[in-house]
Coordinates of C-alpha atoms in Angstrom, one line a residue:
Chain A
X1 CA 18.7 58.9 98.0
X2 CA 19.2 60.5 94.7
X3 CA 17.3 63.5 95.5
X4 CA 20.0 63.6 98.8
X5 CA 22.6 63.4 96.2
X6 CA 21.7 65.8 94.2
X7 CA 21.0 68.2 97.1
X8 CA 24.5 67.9 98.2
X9 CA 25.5 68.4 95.1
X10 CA 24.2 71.7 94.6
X11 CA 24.0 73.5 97.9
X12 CA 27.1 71.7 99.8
X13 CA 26.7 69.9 103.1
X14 CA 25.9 72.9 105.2
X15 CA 23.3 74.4 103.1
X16 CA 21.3 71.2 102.0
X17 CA 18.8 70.2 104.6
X18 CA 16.8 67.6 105.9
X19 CA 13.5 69.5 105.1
X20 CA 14.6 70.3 101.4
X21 CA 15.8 67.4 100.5
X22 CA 12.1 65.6 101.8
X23 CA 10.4 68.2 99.8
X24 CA 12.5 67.4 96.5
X25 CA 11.6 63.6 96.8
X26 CA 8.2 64.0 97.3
X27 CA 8.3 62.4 101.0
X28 CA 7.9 63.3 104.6
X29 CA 10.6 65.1 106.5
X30 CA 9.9 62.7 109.5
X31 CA 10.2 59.7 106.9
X32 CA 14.2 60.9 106.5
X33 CA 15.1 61.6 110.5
X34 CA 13.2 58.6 111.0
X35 CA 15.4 56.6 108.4
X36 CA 19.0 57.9 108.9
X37 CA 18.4 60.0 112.1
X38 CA 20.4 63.1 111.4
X39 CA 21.8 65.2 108.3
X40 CA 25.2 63.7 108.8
X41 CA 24.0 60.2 108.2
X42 CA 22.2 60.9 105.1
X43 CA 24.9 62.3 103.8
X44 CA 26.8 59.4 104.3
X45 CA 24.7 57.2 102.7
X46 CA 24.4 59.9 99.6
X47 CA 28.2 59.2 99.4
X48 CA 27.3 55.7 99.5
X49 CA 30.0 55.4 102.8
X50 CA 29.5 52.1 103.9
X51 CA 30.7 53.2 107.3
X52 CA 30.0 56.5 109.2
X53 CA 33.6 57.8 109.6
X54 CA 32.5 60.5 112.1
X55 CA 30.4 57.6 114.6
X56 CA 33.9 55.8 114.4
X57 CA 36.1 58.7 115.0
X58 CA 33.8 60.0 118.1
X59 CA 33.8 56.7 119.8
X60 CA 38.1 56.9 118.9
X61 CA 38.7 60.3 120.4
X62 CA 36.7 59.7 123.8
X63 CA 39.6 57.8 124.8
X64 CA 41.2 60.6 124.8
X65 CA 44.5 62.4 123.5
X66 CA 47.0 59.6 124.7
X67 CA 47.9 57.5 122.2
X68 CA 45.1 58.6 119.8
X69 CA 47.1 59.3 116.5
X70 CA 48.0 55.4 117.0
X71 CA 44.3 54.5 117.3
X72 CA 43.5 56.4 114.8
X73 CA 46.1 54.9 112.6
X74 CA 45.2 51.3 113.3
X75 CA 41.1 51.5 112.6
X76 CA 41.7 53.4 110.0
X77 CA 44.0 50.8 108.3
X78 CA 41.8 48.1 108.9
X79 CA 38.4 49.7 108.3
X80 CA 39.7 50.6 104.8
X81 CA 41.6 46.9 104.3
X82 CA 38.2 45.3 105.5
X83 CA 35.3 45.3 102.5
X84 CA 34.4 48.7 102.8
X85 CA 37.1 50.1 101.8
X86 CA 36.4 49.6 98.2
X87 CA 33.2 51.3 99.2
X88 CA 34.8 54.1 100.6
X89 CA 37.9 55.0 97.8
X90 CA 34.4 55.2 95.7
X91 CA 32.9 58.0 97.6
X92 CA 36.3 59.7 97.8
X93 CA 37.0 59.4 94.1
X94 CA 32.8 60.7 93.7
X95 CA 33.6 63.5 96.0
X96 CA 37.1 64.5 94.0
X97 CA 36.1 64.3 90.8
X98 CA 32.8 66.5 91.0
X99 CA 32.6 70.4 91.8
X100 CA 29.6 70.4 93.8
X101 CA 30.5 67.1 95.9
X102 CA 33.8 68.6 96.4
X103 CA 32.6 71.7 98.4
X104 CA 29.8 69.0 99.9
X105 CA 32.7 66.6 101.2
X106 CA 34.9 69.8 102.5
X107 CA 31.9 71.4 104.7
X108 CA 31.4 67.3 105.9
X109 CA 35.2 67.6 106.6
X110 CA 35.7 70.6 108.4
X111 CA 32.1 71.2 110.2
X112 CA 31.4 66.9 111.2
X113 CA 35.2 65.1 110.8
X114 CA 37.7 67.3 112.3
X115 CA 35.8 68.3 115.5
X116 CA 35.6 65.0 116.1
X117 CA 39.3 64.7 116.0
X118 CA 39.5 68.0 117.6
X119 CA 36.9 67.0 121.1
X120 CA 40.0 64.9 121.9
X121 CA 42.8 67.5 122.4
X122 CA 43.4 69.8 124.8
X123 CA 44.6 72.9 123.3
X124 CA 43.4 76.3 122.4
X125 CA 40.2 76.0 119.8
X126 CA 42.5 77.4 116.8
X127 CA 45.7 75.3 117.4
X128 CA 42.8 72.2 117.6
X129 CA 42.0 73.0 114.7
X130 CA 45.2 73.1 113.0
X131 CA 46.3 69.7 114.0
X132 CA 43.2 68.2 113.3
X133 CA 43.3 69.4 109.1
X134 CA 47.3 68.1 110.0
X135 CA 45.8 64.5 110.9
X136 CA 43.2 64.8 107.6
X137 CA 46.2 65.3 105.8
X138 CA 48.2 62.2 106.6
X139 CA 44.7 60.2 106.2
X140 CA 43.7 61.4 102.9
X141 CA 46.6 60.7 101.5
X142 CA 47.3 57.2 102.9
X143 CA 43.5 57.1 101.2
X144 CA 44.3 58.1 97.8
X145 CA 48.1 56.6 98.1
X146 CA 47.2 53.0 99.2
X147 CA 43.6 52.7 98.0
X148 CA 43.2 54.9 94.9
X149 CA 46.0 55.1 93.2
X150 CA 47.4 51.8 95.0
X151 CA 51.2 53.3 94.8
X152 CA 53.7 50.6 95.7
X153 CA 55.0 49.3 98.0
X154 CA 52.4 50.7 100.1
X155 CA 49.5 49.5 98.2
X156 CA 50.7 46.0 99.6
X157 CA 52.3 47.0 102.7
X158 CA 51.4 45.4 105.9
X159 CA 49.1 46.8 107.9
X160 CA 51.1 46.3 110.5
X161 CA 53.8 48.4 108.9
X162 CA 51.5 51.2 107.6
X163 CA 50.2 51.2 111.2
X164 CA 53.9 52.0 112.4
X165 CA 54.5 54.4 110.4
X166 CA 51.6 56.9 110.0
X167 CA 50.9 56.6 114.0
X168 CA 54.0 58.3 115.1
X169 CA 53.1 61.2 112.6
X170 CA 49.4 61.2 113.5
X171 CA 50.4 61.2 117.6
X172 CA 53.2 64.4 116.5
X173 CA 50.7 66.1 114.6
X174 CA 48.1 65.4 117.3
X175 CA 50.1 66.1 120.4
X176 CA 53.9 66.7 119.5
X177 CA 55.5 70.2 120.1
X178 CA 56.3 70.5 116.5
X179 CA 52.8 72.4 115.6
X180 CA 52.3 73.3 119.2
X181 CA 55.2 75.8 118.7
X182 CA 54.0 76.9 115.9
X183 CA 52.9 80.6 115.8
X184 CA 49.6 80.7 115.0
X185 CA 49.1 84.1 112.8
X186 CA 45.8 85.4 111.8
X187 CA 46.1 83.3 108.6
X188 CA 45.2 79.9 109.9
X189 CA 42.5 81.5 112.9
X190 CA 39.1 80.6 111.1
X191 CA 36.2 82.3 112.5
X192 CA 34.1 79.5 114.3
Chain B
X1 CA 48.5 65.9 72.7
X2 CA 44.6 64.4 72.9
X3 CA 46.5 61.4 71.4
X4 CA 48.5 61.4 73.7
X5 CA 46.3 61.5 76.4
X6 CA 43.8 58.9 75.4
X7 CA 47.0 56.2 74.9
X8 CA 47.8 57.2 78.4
X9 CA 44.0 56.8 79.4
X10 CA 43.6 53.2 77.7
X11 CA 47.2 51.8 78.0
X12 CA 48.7 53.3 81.4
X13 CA 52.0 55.2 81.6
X14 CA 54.2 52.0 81.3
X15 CA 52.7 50.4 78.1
X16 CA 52.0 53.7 76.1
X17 CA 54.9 54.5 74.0
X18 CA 55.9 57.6 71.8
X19 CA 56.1 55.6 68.7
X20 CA 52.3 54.5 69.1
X21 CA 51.3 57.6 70.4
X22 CA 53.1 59.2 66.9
X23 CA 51.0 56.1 64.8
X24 CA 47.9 57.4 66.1
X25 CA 48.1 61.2 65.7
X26 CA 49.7 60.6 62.5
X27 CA 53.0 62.3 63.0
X28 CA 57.1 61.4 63.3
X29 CA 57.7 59.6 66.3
X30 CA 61.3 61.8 65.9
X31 CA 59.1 65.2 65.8
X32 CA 57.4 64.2 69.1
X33 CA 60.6 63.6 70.9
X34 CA 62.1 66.9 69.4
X35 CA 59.6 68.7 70.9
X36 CA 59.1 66.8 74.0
X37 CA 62.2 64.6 74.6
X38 CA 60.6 61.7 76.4
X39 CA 57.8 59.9 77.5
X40 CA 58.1 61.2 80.6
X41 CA 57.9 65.0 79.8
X42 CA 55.0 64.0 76.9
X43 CA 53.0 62.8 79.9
X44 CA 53.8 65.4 82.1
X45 CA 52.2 67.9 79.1
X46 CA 49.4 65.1 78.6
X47 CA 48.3 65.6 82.0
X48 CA 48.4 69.3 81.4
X49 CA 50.5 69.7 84.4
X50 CA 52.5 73.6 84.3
X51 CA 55.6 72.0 86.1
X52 CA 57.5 68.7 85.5
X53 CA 57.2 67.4 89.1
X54 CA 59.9 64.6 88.5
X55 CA 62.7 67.5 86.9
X56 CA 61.7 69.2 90.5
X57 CA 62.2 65.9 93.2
X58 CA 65.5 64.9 91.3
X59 CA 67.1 68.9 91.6
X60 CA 66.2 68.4 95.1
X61 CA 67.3 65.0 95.5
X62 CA 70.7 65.6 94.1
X63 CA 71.7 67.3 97.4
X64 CA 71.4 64.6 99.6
X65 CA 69.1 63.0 102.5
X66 CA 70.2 65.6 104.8
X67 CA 67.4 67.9 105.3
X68 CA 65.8 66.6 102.0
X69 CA 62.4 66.1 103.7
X70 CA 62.2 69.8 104.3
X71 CA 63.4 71.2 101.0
X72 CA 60.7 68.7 99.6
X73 CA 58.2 70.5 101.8
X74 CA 59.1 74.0 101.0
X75 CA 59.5 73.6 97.2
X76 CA 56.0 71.0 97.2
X77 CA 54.1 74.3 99.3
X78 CA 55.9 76.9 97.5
X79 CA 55.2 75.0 94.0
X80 CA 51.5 74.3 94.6
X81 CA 50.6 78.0 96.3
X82 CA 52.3 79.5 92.6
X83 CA 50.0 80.2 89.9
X84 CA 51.1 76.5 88.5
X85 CA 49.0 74.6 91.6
X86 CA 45.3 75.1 89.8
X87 CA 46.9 73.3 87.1
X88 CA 48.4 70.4 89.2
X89 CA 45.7 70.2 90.9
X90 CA 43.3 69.7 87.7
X91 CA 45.7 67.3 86.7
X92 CA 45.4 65.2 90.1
X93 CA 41.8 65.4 90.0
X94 CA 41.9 64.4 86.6
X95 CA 43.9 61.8 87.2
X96 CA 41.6 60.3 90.1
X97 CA 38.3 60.2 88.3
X98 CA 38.9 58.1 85.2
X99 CA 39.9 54.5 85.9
X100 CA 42.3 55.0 82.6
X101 CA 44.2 57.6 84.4
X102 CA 44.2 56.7 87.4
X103 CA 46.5 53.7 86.5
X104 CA 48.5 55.9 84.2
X105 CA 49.2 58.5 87.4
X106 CA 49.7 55.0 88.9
X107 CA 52.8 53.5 86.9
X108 CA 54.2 57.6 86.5
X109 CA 54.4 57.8 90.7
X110 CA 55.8 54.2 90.8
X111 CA 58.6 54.4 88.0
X112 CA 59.5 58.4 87.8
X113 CA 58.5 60.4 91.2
X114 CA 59.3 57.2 93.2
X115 CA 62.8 56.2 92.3
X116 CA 63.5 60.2 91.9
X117 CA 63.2 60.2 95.6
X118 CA 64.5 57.0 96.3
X119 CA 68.1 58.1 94.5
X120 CA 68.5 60.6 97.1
X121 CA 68.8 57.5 100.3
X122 CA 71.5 55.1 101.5
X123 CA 69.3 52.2 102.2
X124 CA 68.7 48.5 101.0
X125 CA 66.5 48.9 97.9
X126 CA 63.2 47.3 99.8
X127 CA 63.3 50.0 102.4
X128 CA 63.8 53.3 100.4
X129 CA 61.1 52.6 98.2
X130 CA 58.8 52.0 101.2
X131 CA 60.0 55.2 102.7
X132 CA 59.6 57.2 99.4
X133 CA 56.2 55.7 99.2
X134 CA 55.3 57.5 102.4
X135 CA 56.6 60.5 101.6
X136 CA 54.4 60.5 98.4
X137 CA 51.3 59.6 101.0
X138 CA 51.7 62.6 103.0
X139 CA 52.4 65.2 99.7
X140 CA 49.6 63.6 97.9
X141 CA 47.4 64.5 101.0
X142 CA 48.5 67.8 101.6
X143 CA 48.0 68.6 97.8
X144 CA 43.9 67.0 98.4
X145 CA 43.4 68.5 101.6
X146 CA 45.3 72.0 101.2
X147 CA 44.1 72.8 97.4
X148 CA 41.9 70.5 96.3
X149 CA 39.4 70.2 99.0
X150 CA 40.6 73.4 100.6
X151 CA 40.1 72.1 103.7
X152 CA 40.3 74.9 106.8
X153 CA 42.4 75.7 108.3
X154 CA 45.0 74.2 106.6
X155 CA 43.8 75.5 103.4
X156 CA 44.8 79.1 104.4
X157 CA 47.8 78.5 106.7
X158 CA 50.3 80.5 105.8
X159 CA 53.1 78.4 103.5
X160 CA 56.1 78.7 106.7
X161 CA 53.3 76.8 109.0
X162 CA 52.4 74.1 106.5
X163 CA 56.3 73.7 106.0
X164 CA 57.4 73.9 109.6
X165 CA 54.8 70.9 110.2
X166 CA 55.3 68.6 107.3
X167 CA 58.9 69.1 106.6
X168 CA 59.7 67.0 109.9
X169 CA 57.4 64.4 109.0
X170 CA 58.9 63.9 105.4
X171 CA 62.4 63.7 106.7
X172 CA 61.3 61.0 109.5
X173 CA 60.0 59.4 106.7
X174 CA 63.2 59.5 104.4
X175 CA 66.0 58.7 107.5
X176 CA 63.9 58.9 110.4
X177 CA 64.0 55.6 112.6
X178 CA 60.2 55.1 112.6
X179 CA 60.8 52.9 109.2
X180 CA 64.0 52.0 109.2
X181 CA 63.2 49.6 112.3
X182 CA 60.2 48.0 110.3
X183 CA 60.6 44.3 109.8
X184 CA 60.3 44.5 105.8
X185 CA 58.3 41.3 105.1
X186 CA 58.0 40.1 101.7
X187 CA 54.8 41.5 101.4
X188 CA 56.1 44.5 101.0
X189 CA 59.4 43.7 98.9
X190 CA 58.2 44.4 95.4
X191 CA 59.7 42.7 92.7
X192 CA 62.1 45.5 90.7

């Protein structure tokens, strides 16, 4: 698991692999696939994530576009007000507080998180794309907001209320006409 | 300034005091406040941060809650994409990996940005600090996801997007109906 870590750590998500990281700890390739299955899952449990927020956010966004922002909203509330959230403001604060993690937890955003989100919408790939980083936005900070920096009165809040609140904007940044209008210059089309 | 920061670091921003700050690096507590005026501004140049983010929310806040969310929005992107937003962004990454800090950032969100925002509202005392508290979760976001994690392709949108697609969420937040209906339970009544 260390050698995972430190793999991350230096090349990034995208560049570390399966076979490297076997080779570094003196194992079997096959032993690690066997273990965690795929290079996504054992880079969760390098961040020591005690859930796999792309498994949950997959199974979210097959429901489809209608009322996801408000799904998303509520299990993201009460995964992080369970147990593992302490877990998980961990591997954020690990992932913001170290270069190399940093540039690992932003290629595990944008390549493995957002389309996930994205699979749910239907709009062109760029705009997708857009309102997904939108929804990461809104997330993240009700992360650091609530469970890092525990800033009141959210830190205390209801889930409930937080719930009512940060689904509206998740739904309008999801599905609203606010960023569909939006022209979409060649600044914010990423090559895929 | 080291001083300064390591009171901050072991005592939080409410407890730390210029006086003791002046005890420890051996100087006038009077020559500290000459050259930095309060605690506020000392902690603002502790954190090494090139702007003074409360001077900033209460210019803005002095012209009302009409439209506020969106001049908060254009001044937060146009503030952050400046040369200044490497150094608030070291500052917030500083401030989220020492446990010292951390609570420091904490009590300065809490008893200067918050109430800065708050002065701005016509709402019972309860509410506008809840609604404040939002609009710090989705700036605090946007500063993690947009130049801290650089996350694509919010990361390079061009400043009028990000604007045109937060803005409305900041002012729903600040006199949007969304909160305003909430049933504000004592949970989330903090004691002033």
């Amino acid at each position: 698991m260390s050698a995972a870590r430190a793999m991350f750590e230096k090349h990034g998500f995208d560049k570390a692999s399966v076979r490297k990281i076997a080779a570094e700890a003196g194992v079997d390739p096959a032993l690690i696939n066997h273990h965690f299955g795929s290079k996504q899952k054992l880079f969760v449990a390098a961040m020591r994530a005690p859930v796999n927020p792309v498994e949950i956010v997959q199974r979210l966004a097959a429901g489809g576009p209608d009322k996801l922002g408000f799904r998303i909203a509520e299990t993201f509330v009460s995964v992080w007000d369970s147990p593992a959230g302490s877990g998980l403001a961990q591997a954020m604060r690990g992932a913001l507080a170290q270069d190399g993690m940093t540039v690992a937890m932003r290629e595990f955003v944008t390549h493995e998180m957002l389309p996930a989100v994205a699979s749910a919408l239907e709009a062109p790939a760029a705009e997708k794309k857009v309102r997904a980083s939108l929804v990461a936005s809104q997330l993240i900070g009700l992360a650091v907001t609530r469970y890092i920096l525990r800033i009141e009165p959210l830190a205390s809040a209801p889930p409930k209320v937080v719930v009512d609140s940060i689904g509206p904007v998740l739904q309008g940044y999801l599905t609203g006409s606010t960023v569909a209008t939006i022209e979409l210059g060649p600044g914010i089309i990423q090559p895929e």
